[in-house]
Short mmCIF file of C-alpha atoms in Angstrom, two decimals:
data_model
loop_
_atom_site.label_atom_id
_atom_site.label_comp_id
_atom_site.label_asym_id
_atom_site.label_seq_id
_atom_site.Cartn_x
_atom_site.Cartn_y
_atom_site.Cartn_z
CA MET P 1 -24.61 -50.34 41.29
CA GLN P 2 -23.14 -48.62 44.29
CA SER P 3 -21.85 -44.92 44.17
CA PRO P 4 -18.10 -44.10 44.84
CA HIS P 5 -19.07 -42.36 48.11
CA SER P 6 -20.98 -45.51 49.50
CA ARG P 7 -17.88 -47.59 48.53
CA LEU P 8 -15.67 -45.21 50.35
CA LEU P 9 -17.73 -45.37 53.47
CA LEU P 10 -17.56 -49.12 53.44
CA LEU P 11 -13.78 -48.96 53.27
CA LEU P 12 -13.69 -46.78 56.34
CA ILE P 13 -15.87 -49.31 58.25
CA THR P 14 -13.55 -51.93 57.01
CA LEU P 15 -10.51 -49.92 58.38
CA LEU P 16 -12.01 -49.53 61.76
CA SER P 17 -12.95 -53.21 61.86
CA LEU P 18 -9.11 -53.97 61.27
CA LEU P 19 -8.04 -51.80 64.13
CA GLU P 20 -10.84 -53.31 66.42
CA PRO P 21 -9.58 -56.96 66.80
CA SER P 22 -6.39 -55.71 68.68
CA LYS P 23 -8.61 -54.97 71.71
CA THR P 24 -5.71 -52.84 72.86
CA GLN P 25 -6.83 -49.97 74.96
CA ILE P 26 -4.51 -47.24 74.48
CA SER P 27 -5.00 -44.29 76.53
CA PRO P 28 -4.05 -40.70 75.45
CA ARG P 29 -1.17 -40.87 77.71
CA GLU P 30 0.37 -44.21 76.45
CA GLY P 31 -0.48 -44.37 72.67
CA TRP P 32 -1.57 -42.72 69.51
CA GLN P 33 -5.20 -41.78 69.15
CA VAL P 34 -7.10 -41.39 65.87
CA TYR P 35 -8.95 -38.09 66.49
CA SER P 36 -10.67 -37.68 63.18
CA SER P 37 -10.91 -38.80 59.48
CA ALA P 38 -11.95 -37.18 56.27
CA GLN P 39 -11.50 -37.26 52.46
CA ASP P 40 -9.61 -34.95 50.37
CA SER P 41 -10.56 -33.54 46.90
CA ASP P 42 -8.86 -36.47 45.07
CA GLY P 43 -10.92 -39.02 47.23
CA ARG P 44 -7.96 -39.95 49.57
CA CYS P 45 -8.56 -40.66 53.21
CA ILE P 46 -7.07 -38.14 55.79
CA CYS P 47 -6.70 -39.10 59.43
CA THR P 48 -5.96 -36.79 62.38
CA VAL P 49 -3.75 -38.55 64.88
CA VAL P 50 -3.01 -37.44 68.40
CA ALA P 51 0.58 -38.30 69.54
CA PRO P 52 1.08 -39.73 73.02
CA GLU P 53 3.16 -37.95 75.55
CA GLN P 54 6.68 -38.84 75.22
CA ASN P 55 7.95 -41.61 77.74
CA LEU P 56 11.41 -42.67 77.27
CA CYS P 57 10.83 -45.93 79.15
CA SER P 58 8.09 -47.33 77.01
CA ARG P 59 9.45 -45.84 73.73
CA ASP P 60 10.56 -49.05 72.03
CA ALA P 61 7.30 -50.93 72.52
CA LYS P 62 5.09 -47.85 71.45
CA SER P 63 7.30 -47.13 68.45
CA LYS P 64 6.73 -50.72 67.28
CA GLN P 65 2.90 -50.46 67.63
CA LEU P 66 3.14 -47.08 65.85
CA ARG P 67 5.05 -48.57 62.91
CA GLN P 68 2.62 -51.50 62.72
CA LEU P 69 -0.17 -49.05 62.78
CA LEU P 70 1.36 -46.85 60.10
CA GLU P 71 1.83 -49.76 57.83
CA LYS P 72 -1.64 -50.84 58.22
CA VAL P 73 -2.91 -47.28 57.44
CA HIS P 74 -0.50 -47.25 54.41
CA ASN P 75 -1.70 -50.51 53.15
CA MET P 76 -5.35 -49.52 53.60
CA SER P 77 -4.69 -46.15 51.88
CA GLN P 78 -3.27 -48.16 48.80
CA SER P 79 -6.25 -50.42 48.88
CA ILE P 80 -8.66 -47.30 49.01
CA GLU P 81 -6.70 -45.76 46.13
CA VAL P 82 -7.02 -48.83 43.96
CA LEU P 83 -10.66 -49.19 44.86
CA ASN P 84 -11.28 -45.47 44.10
CA LEU P 85 -9.70 -46.02 40.62
CA ARG P 86 -11.82 -48.98 40.01
CA THR P 87 -14.92 -47.14 41.30
CA GLU P 88 -14.09 -44.17 38.91
CA ARG P 89 -13.50 -46.49 35.99
CA ASP P 90 -16.78 -48.44 36.81
CA TYR P 91 -18.66 -45.07 37.00
CA GLN P 92 -17.42 -43.91 33.67
CA TYR P 93 -18.24 -47.30 32.30
CA VAL P 94 -21.87 -46.98 33.75
CA GLN P 95 -22.10 -43.55 32.45
CA LYS P 96 -21.16 -44.64 28.97
CA MET P 97 -23.49 -47.57 29.24
CA GLU P 98 -26.26 -45.26 30.35
CA THR P 99 -25.71 -43.04 27.22
CA GLN P 100 -25.73 -46.19 25.07
CA MET P 101 -28.85 -47.37 26.78
CA LYS P 102 -30.59 -44.07 26.13
CA VAL P 103 -29.62 -44.23 22.35
CA VAL P 104 -30.80 -47.78 22.17
CA ARG P 105 -34.16 -46.87 23.92
CA VAL P 106 -34.57 -44.03 21.36
CA LYS P 107 -33.86 -46.41 18.47
CA PHE P 108 -36.33 -48.92 19.84
CA ARG P 109 -38.90 -46.19 20.22
CA GLN P 110 -38.25 -44.93 16.76
CA ILE P 111 -38.58 -48.60 15.40
CA GLU P 112 -41.72 -49.02 17.26
CA GLU P 113 -43.06 -45.90 15.78
CA ASP P 114 -41.90 -46.76 12.29
CA ARG P 115 -43.36 -50.25 12.63
CA LYS P 116 -46.69 -48.71 13.55
CA THR P 117 -46.46 -46.09 10.82
CA LEU P 118 -45.45 -48.80 8.30
CA LEU P 119 -48.18 -50.99 9.40
CA THR P 120 -50.74 -48.01 9.11
CA ARG P 121 -49.51 -47.19 5.58
CA HIS P 122 -49.63 -50.76 4.50
CA PHE P 123 -53.13 -51.11 6.02
CA GLN P 124 -54.25 -47.95 4.16
CA ASP P 125 -52.78 -49.15 0.96
CA LEU P 126 -54.77 -52.27 1.30
CA LYS P 127 -57.84 -50.48 2.19
CA GLU P 128 -57.46 -48.28 -0.84
CA LYS P 129 -56.95 -51.23 -3.03
CA MET P 130 -60.10 -52.87 -1.45
CA ASP P 131 -62.01 -49.75 -2.07
CA GLU P 132 -60.90 -49.64 -5.74
CA LEU P 133 -62.12 -53.41 -5.99
CA LEU P 134 -65.30 -52.92 -4.38
CA PRO P 135 -66.90 -51.02 -7.32
CA LEU P 136 -65.97 -53.97 -9.60
CA ILE P 137 -68.46 -56.21 -8.00
CA PRO P 138 -71.43 -54.77 -9.46
CA VAL P 139 -69.62 -54.35 -12.71
CA LEU P 140 -68.99 -58.17 -12.62
CA GLU P 141 -72.64 -58.60 -11.89
CA GLN P 142 -73.43 -56.32 -14.77
CA TYR P 143 -71.25 -58.23 -17.06
CA LYS P 144 -73.16 -61.39 -16.19
CA THR P 145 -76.26 -59.56 -17.12
CA ASP P 146 -74.65 -58.11 -20.33
CA ALA P 147 -73.62 -61.52 -21.32
CA GLN P 148 -77.26 -62.77 -21.16
CA LEU P 149 -78.27 -59.59 -23.11
CA ILE P 150 -75.65 -60.33 -25.70
CA THR P 151 -77.07 -63.80 -26.10
CA GLN P 152 -80.46 -62.41 -26.52
CA PHE P 153 -79.18 -59.84 -29.05
CA LYS P 154 -77.51 -62.69 -31.12
CA GLU P 155 -80.81 -64.45 -31.23
CA GLU P 156 -82.65 -61.30 -32.19
CA ILE P 157 -80.12 -60.51 -34.89
CA ARG P 158 -80.66 -63.98 -36.45
CA ASN P 159 -84.43 -63.35 -36.45
CA LEU P 160 -84.08 -59.91 -38.01
CA THR P 161 -81.73 -61.16 -40.56
CA GLY P 162 -84.32 -63.68 -41.57
CA ILE P 163 -87.08 -61.02 -41.63
CA LEU P 164 -84.82 -58.66 -43.76
CA THR P 165 -84.12 -61.50 -46.22
CA ALA P 166 -87.85 -61.91 -46.61
CA ILE P 167 -88.51 -58.23 -47.12
CA GLN P 168 -85.69 -57.99 -49.58
CA GLN P 169 -87.23 -60.90 -51.62
CA GLU P 170 -90.53 -59.09 -51.57
CA ILE P 171 -88.99 -55.82 -52.57
CA GLY P 172 -87.41 -57.50 -55.58
CA ALA P 173 -90.95 -58.39 -56.72
CA PHE P 174 -91.53 -54.53 -57.41
CA ASP P 175 -90.36 -52.67 -60.28
CA TYR P 176 -87.16 -50.66 -59.48
CA GLU P 177 -88.12 -47.67 -61.40
CA GLU P 178 -91.49 -47.40 -59.71
CA LEU P 179 -89.76 -47.52 -56.20
CA HIS P 180 -87.32 -44.90 -57.37
CA GLN P 181 -89.86 -42.54 -58.38
CA ARG P 182 -91.81 -42.95 -55.13
CA VAL P 183 -88.51 -42.13 -53.30
CA LEU P 184 -87.88 -39.12 -55.42
CA GLY P 185 -91.50 -37.77 -54.74
CA LEU P 186 -91.18 -38.32 -51.01
CA GLU P 187 -87.87 -36.35 -51.00
CA THR P 188 -89.32 -33.52 -53.03
CA ARG P 189 -92.33 -33.33 -50.60
CA LEU P 190 -89.75 -33.14 -47.64
CA ARG P 191 -87.87 -30.47 -49.14
CA ASP P 192 -90.92 -28.39 -49.83
CA CYS P 193 -91.95 -28.88 -46.07
CA MET P 194 -88.47 -27.76 -45.00
CA LYS P 195 -88.71 -24.63 -46.98
CA LYS P 196 -92.00 -23.75 -45.35
CA LEU P 197 -90.38 -24.34 -41.97
CA THR P 198 -87.54 -21.85 -42.65
CA CYS P 199 -89.75 -18.90 -41.98
CA GLY P 200 -92.21 -18.05 -39.22
CA LYS P 201 -93.34 -15.35 -36.87
CA LEU P 202 -91.00 -14.33 -33.87
CA MET P 203 -92.54 -15.54 -30.75
CA LYS P 204 -89.64 -15.63 -28.36
CA ILE P 205 -85.95 -14.58 -27.70
CA THR P 206 -83.83 -16.45 -25.23
CA GLY P 207 -80.35 -16.19 -23.92
CA PRO P 208 -77.97 -14.59 -24.30
CA VAL P 209 -74.89 -16.68 -24.62
CA THR P 210 -71.77 -14.71 -24.07
CA VAL P 211 -69.22 -15.63 -26.70
CA LYS P 212 -66.41 -13.23 -25.97
CA ALA P 213 -65.81 -10.00 -23.91
CA SER P 214 -63.53 -7.57 -26.05
CA GLY P 215 -63.49 -4.14 -27.56
CA PRO P 216 -65.32 -0.91 -26.65
CA ARG P 217 -68.86 -0.21 -25.94
CA PHE P 218 -69.79 0.04 -29.72
CA GLY P 219 -69.02 -2.51 -32.30
CA ALA P 220 -70.12 -5.34 -34.62
CA TRP P 221 -69.34 -8.92 -35.18
CA MET P 222 -71.02 -11.18 -37.70
CA THR P 223 -70.79 -14.46 -39.94
CA ASP P 224 -71.83 -14.94 -43.41
CA PRO P 225 -75.52 -16.46 -43.72
CA LEU P 226 -74.89 -17.79 -47.18
CA ALA P 227 -71.57 -19.58 -46.07
CA SER P 228 -71.37 -23.43 -46.13
CA GLU P 229 -71.76 -25.21 -43.03
CA LYS P 230 -67.96 -25.89 -42.87
CA ASN P 231 -67.24 -22.13 -43.37
CA ASN P 232 -67.58 -20.42 -39.95
CA ARG P 233 -65.41 -17.42 -40.46
CA VAL P 234 -66.11 -14.57 -38.17
CA TRP P 235 -65.61 -10.77 -38.95
CA TYR P 236 -65.05 -8.12 -36.15
CA MET P 237 -65.48 -4.45 -36.53
CA ASP P 238 -65.00 -2.50 -33.30
CA GLY P 239 -66.11 1.18 -32.80
CA PHE P 240 -68.64 3.14 -34.79
CA THR P 241 -66.07 4.63 -37.25
CA SER P 242 -62.84 2.89 -38.56
CA ARG P 243 -61.51 1.12 -41.50
CA THR P 244 -59.87 -2.02 -39.87
CA VAL P 245 -61.89 -5.36 -40.23
CA ARG P 246 -60.55 -8.50 -38.49
CA GLU P 247 -61.29 -11.96 -39.81
CA TYR P 248 -61.08 -15.24 -37.91
CA ARG P 249 -61.38 -18.76 -39.29
CA SER P 250 -63.80 -19.92 -36.67
CA VAL P 251 -65.69 -19.11 -33.56
CA ALA P 252 -63.05 -20.87 -31.51
CA ASP P 253 -60.31 -18.69 -33.11
CA PHE P 254 -62.37 -15.48 -32.40
CA VAL P 255 -62.55 -16.57 -28.74
CA THR P 256 -58.94 -17.01 -28.54
CA GLY P 257 -58.05 -14.05 -30.50
CA SER P 258 -56.31 -15.81 -33.43
CA GLU P 259 -56.69 -13.54 -36.32
CA SER P 260 -56.41 -15.06 -39.80
CA ARG P 261 -56.46 -11.79 -41.82
CA THR P 262 -56.94 -8.15 -41.46
CA TYR P 263 -58.65 -5.87 -44.12
CA ASN P 264 -58.06 -1.99 -44.48
CA LEU P 265 -61.01 -0.50 -45.99
CA PRO P 266 -60.67 2.29 -48.48
CA TYR P 267 -63.23 4.39 -46.51
CA LYS P 268 -64.32 4.67 -42.92
CA TRP P 269 -67.54 2.97 -42.04
CA ALA P 270 -70.23 4.76 -39.98
CA GLY P 271 -72.35 3.10 -37.24
CA THR P 272 -72.18 -0.56 -36.32
CA SER P 273 -74.95 -1.91 -38.74
CA HIS P 274 -72.69 -3.73 -41.19
CA LEU P 275 -73.50 -6.84 -43.13
CA VAL P 276 -71.34 -9.79 -44.49
CA TYR P 277 -73.28 -11.56 -47.25
CA ASN P 278 -72.22 -14.10 -49.93
CA GLY P 279 -68.49 -13.28 -49.29
CA SER P 280 -68.85 -9.44 -49.48
CA LEU P 281 -69.00 -6.60 -46.77
CA PHE P 282 -71.80 -4.19 -47.01
CA PHE P 283 -71.42 -0.90 -45.06
CA ASN P 284 -72.30 2.73 -44.85
CA LYS P 285 -69.63 5.19 -45.84
CA PHE P 286 -68.84 7.65 -43.10
CA GLN P 287 -70.52 10.95 -43.20
CA SER P 288 -72.67 9.98 -46.22
CA ASN P 289 -75.77 7.97 -47.16
CA ILE P 290 -73.63 5.92 -49.69
CA VAL P 291 -73.90 2.04 -49.19
CA ILE P 292 -70.71 0.30 -50.24
CA LYS P 293 -70.14 -3.38 -51.21
CA TYR P 294 -66.59 -4.66 -50.66
CA SER P 295 -65.07 -7.91 -51.69
CA PHE P 296 -63.05 -9.88 -49.17
CA ALA P 297 -61.69 -12.05 -51.92
CA THR P 298 -60.31 -9.20 -54.05
CA GLY P 299 -59.88 -6.43 -51.52
CA ARG P 300 -61.76 -4.00 -53.95
CA ILE P 301 -64.97 -2.20 -53.95
CA LEU P 302 -67.53 -4.02 -56.16
CA ASN P 303 -70.30 -1.43 -56.13
CA GLN P 304 -71.53 1.76 -54.19
CA ARG P 305 -74.69 3.68 -54.35
CA SER P 306 -76.39 6.48 -52.36
CA LEU P 307 -79.81 6.13 -50.76
CA ASP P 308 -82.05 8.94 -51.97
CA ASN P 309 -83.28 11.22 -49.08
CA ALA P 310 -81.76 9.08 -46.36
CA GLY P 311 -80.56 10.81 -43.22
CA PHE P 312 -77.03 10.34 -42.16
CA ASN P 313 -74.24 11.82 -39.78
CA ASN P 314 -76.53 11.28 -36.52
CA VAL P 315 -79.54 12.98 -38.12
CA TYR P 316 -81.90 9.79 -37.56
CA PRO P 317 -79.77 7.40 -35.61
CA TYR P 318 -81.04 4.80 -33.12
CA THR P 319 -81.47 5.67 -29.45
CA TRP P 320 -77.74 5.23 -28.62
CA GLY P 321 -76.48 7.40 -31.39
CA GLY P 322 -73.23 6.43 -32.87
CA HIS P 323 -73.85 7.29 -36.52
CA SER P 324 -76.46 4.44 -36.70
CA ASP P 325 -78.59 6.18 -39.26
CA ILE P 326 -78.33 3.57 -41.93
CA ASP P 327 -78.77 -0.16 -41.00
CA LEU P 328 -77.77 -2.90 -43.36
CA MET P 329 -79.18 -6.47 -42.79
CA ALA P 330 -80.22 -9.73 -44.48
CA ASP P 331 -82.80 -12.45 -43.86
CA GLU P 332 -84.04 -15.59 -45.86
CA PHE P 333 -85.26 -13.11 -48.67
CA GLY P 334 -82.06 -11.14 -49.23
CA VAL P 335 -80.35 -7.82 -48.44
CA TRP P 336 -82.33 -4.99 -46.74
CA VAL P 337 -81.49 -1.46 -45.58
CA VAL P 338 -83.34 0.47 -42.83
CA TYR P 339 -83.08 4.27 -42.48
CA ALA P 340 -85.19 7.45 -42.11
CA THR P 341 -86.19 10.34 -44.36
CA ASN P 342 -87.42 13.83 -44.00
CA GLN P 343 -90.15 12.99 -46.53
CA ASN P 344 -91.42 10.28 -44.06
CA ALA P 345 -91.13 12.54 -41.08
CA GLY P 346 -88.19 10.84 -39.51
CA ASN P 347 -89.98 7.46 -39.45
CA ILE P 348 -88.41 4.21 -40.56
CA VAL P 349 -88.15 3.35 -44.22
CA ILE P 350 -87.48 -0.26 -45.29
CA SER P 351 -85.86 -1.01 -48.62
CA GLN P 352 -84.92 -4.30 -50.19
CA LEU P 353 -81.66 -4.05 -52.33
CA GLN P 354 -80.44 -6.02 -55.31
CA GLN P 355 -77.35 -7.42 -53.84
CA ASP P 356 -75.04 -7.02 -56.77
CA THR P 357 -76.13 -3.50 -58.14
CA LEU P 358 -77.34 -2.17 -54.76
CA GLU P 359 -80.40 -0.73 -56.62
CA VAL P 360 -83.60 -0.29 -54.39
CA VAL P 361 -86.10 -3.13 -55.44
CA LYS P 362 -89.00 -1.74 -53.33
CA SER P 363 -89.52 0.39 -50.26
CA TRP P 364 -91.95 0.33 -47.44
CA SER P 365 -92.59 3.53 -45.21
CA THR P 366 -93.62 2.81 -41.56
CA GLY P 367 -94.95 5.00 -38.98
CA TYR P 368 -92.44 4.16 -36.24
CA PRO P 369 -89.84 7.02 -35.39
CA LYS P 370 -86.28 5.99 -36.20
CA ARG P 371 -85.00 7.95 -33.12
CA SER P 372 -87.29 6.01 -30.91
CA ALA P 373 -86.00 2.64 -32.03
CA GLY P 374 -83.19 0.86 -30.06
CA GLU P 375 -82.31 -1.53 -32.71
CA SER P 376 -84.00 -3.52 -35.55
CA PHE P 377 -83.52 -6.75 -37.50
CA MET P 378 -85.36 -8.64 -40.39
CA ILE P 379 -86.83 -12.18 -40.18
CA CYS P 380 -88.68 -13.59 -43.14
CA GLY P 381 -89.47 -10.31 -44.54
CA THR P 382 -90.63 -8.79 -41.35
CA LEU P 383 -88.76 -6.03 -39.58
CA TYR P 384 -88.69 -6.25 -35.72
CA VAL P 385 -88.07 -3.00 -33.86
CA THR P 386 -86.94 -2.66 -30.10
CA ASN P 387 -87.93 0.20 -28.01
CA SER P 388 -84.54 0.74 -26.34
CA HIS P 389 -80.90 -0.23 -26.24
CA LEU P 390 -80.86 -0.17 -22.41
CA THR P 391 -82.15 -2.42 -19.61
CA GLY P 392 -85.68 -3.34 -20.02
CA ALA P 393 -85.52 -3.35 -23.84
CA LYS P 394 -87.98 -5.58 -25.76
CA VAL P 395 -89.23 -5.96 -29.32
CA PHE P 396 -92.12 -3.40 -29.25
CA TYR P 397 -93.02 -3.01 -33.08
CA SER P 398 -92.90 -5.24 -36.32
CA TYR P 399 -93.81 -4.52 -39.76
CA SER P 400 -94.57 -7.22 -42.44
CA THR P 401 -93.45 -6.33 -46.01
CA LYS P 402 -95.58 -9.19 -47.16
CA THR P 403 -98.87 -7.66 -45.99
CA SER P 404 -97.61 -4.02 -45.54
CA THR P 405 -99.11 -4.17 -42.11
CA TYR P 406 -97.64 -3.48 -38.64
CA GLU P 407 -98.37 -4.57 -34.94
CA TYR P 408 -97.22 -3.60 -31.55
CA THR P 409 -95.61 -6.60 -29.95
CA ASP P 410 -94.31 -7.49 -26.40
CA ILE P 411 -91.27 -9.82 -26.75
CA PRO P 412 -88.70 -9.22 -23.87
CA PHE P 413 -85.12 -10.24 -23.91
CA HIS P 414 -82.13 -10.20 -21.41
CA ASN P 415 -80.21 -7.13 -21.89
CA GLN P 416 -77.46 -8.69 -19.84
CA TYR P 417 -74.77 -6.03 -20.06
CA PHE P 418 -77.14 -3.06 -20.20
CA HIS P 419 -76.20 -1.36 -23.65
CA ILE P 420 -76.88 -2.91 -27.09
CA SER P 421 -75.25 -1.24 -30.13
CA MET P 422 -75.79 -4.00 -32.59
CA LEU P 423 -78.51 -6.63 -33.16
CA ASP P 424 -78.84 -8.50 -36.41
CA TYR P 425 -80.46 -11.79 -37.36
CA ASN P 426 -78.51 -14.44 -39.13
CA SER P 427 -80.81 -17.07 -41.11
CA ARG P 428 -78.32 -19.81 -41.29
CA ASP P 429 -77.73 -19.88 -37.51
CA ARG P 430 -81.25 -18.97 -36.63
CA ALA P 431 -79.66 -16.67 -34.01
CA LEU P 432 -79.37 -12.78 -33.22
CA TYR P 433 -75.86 -11.58 -33.09
CA ALA P 434 -75.38 -8.68 -30.66
CA TRP P 435 -72.83 -6.35 -29.41
CA ASN P 436 -73.73 -5.69 -25.62
CA ASN P 437 -71.48 -3.25 -24.03
CA GLY P 438 -68.23 -4.75 -25.19
CA HIS P 439 -69.45 -8.21 -25.07
CA GLN P 440 -70.15 -10.39 -28.22
CA VAL P 441 -73.24 -12.39 -27.42
CA LEU P 442 -75.85 -14.55 -29.18
CA PHE P 443 -79.59 -14.82 -28.75
CA ASN P 444 -81.77 -17.76 -29.83
CA VAL P 445 -85.04 -17.12 -31.50
CA THR P 446 -88.40 -19.09 -31.45
CA LEU P 447 -90.44 -18.82 -34.68
CA PHE P 448 -94.11 -19.76 -34.98
CA HIS P 449 -94.69 -21.83 -38.31
CA ILE P 450 -97.87 -22.21 -40.21
CA ILE P 451 -97.71 -24.92 -42.63
CA LYS P 452 -100.08 -24.95 -45.57
CA THR P 453 -100.77 -27.99 -47.67
CA ASP P 454 -101.53 -28.12 -51.35
CA ASN P 455 -105.25 -28.65 -50.36
CA ASP P 456 -105.40 -25.46 -48.43
CA ALA P 457 -107.30 -22.74 -50.10
#
């Protein structure tokens, strides 16, 4: 496609060629002379013509030539104007086509890119499907193996059925009552063995397992060791003196904070060494040596009794203080209370309580200072005492109420949150419940069992 300027140049050449065939040599004195030519802003051709000198004798001939020349120039100007219009129209058309071609080119590129993207996506989808199908190959192979195993199992079941039928026929030959007595005897022996396995000597403490983080530095949480396996209620008593007891239906509810009931005790408690036993709460009345038994079922006090000569109100607390003079606890043998008296020089006294009347059944005086103990707990009639409530605490001392003897031990445990203000054994769960600096944790215990048979002396 030629530009408008090149076309105009060709027209000028054509104009000169039209003038050339006349071969008429016109001198400046005899005829008109084209001096110059140019193009105006509208694209029209402008010619500069030098007029000849006036000669009256040759006027007619020259006038004729001039008219002819002017007619040619006029005709050529019209032709140039028509061509210029066509050129402008063609140029606009070309510009429009060029724009359209650019749009088409962009669309083609987009289509090409979309096609590549679409193909890539389809390829990826197919690849993912193939990746999903590949693991099925070993599964199908396993199905083959399983089918063979199933066939073998069917055959073995047929054989076992025959064996069981034969055994059933053989058993039928025995007297039913004799077999029943043998089964009962075996069951009795197993129960006796299990009873012997319930108690043992503490050998190891592992954990802890953090159940929840809540409350202040001091507090207590517990479950009932005599509750059934389906009854997993939790009781929560924060602080070392208050009246509010919170109850949760399960450990899961305790973790989520879903309270089932709240109890307002008639008196404030002292310390954190409370006990829930057989549906009742045992606690030390604040600023006294009185032990109170409170029924959760009726919301009333069932009994209360003072401990003779027992120190209270931070006279003989544990190492962390907090009115922990009187410590109530339970094990496989019942309810116990640990405290100190002036008569025993501030050393620990162990008393077993009758759980209904709270009367002291029997007491044991130890030689371990109550103020030097971090915490203590009972397992199978033996009191275990820690040497501190802080980091590095361990079970340092034990006293057996069965033999009335003591020994120094070295059983470490992990004081994860650095401050223990409650540590009690639960015989049902075989675990230690602890309040560790605002965290409710559990420790597992390992007991050493010595099983004696009827033939042992």
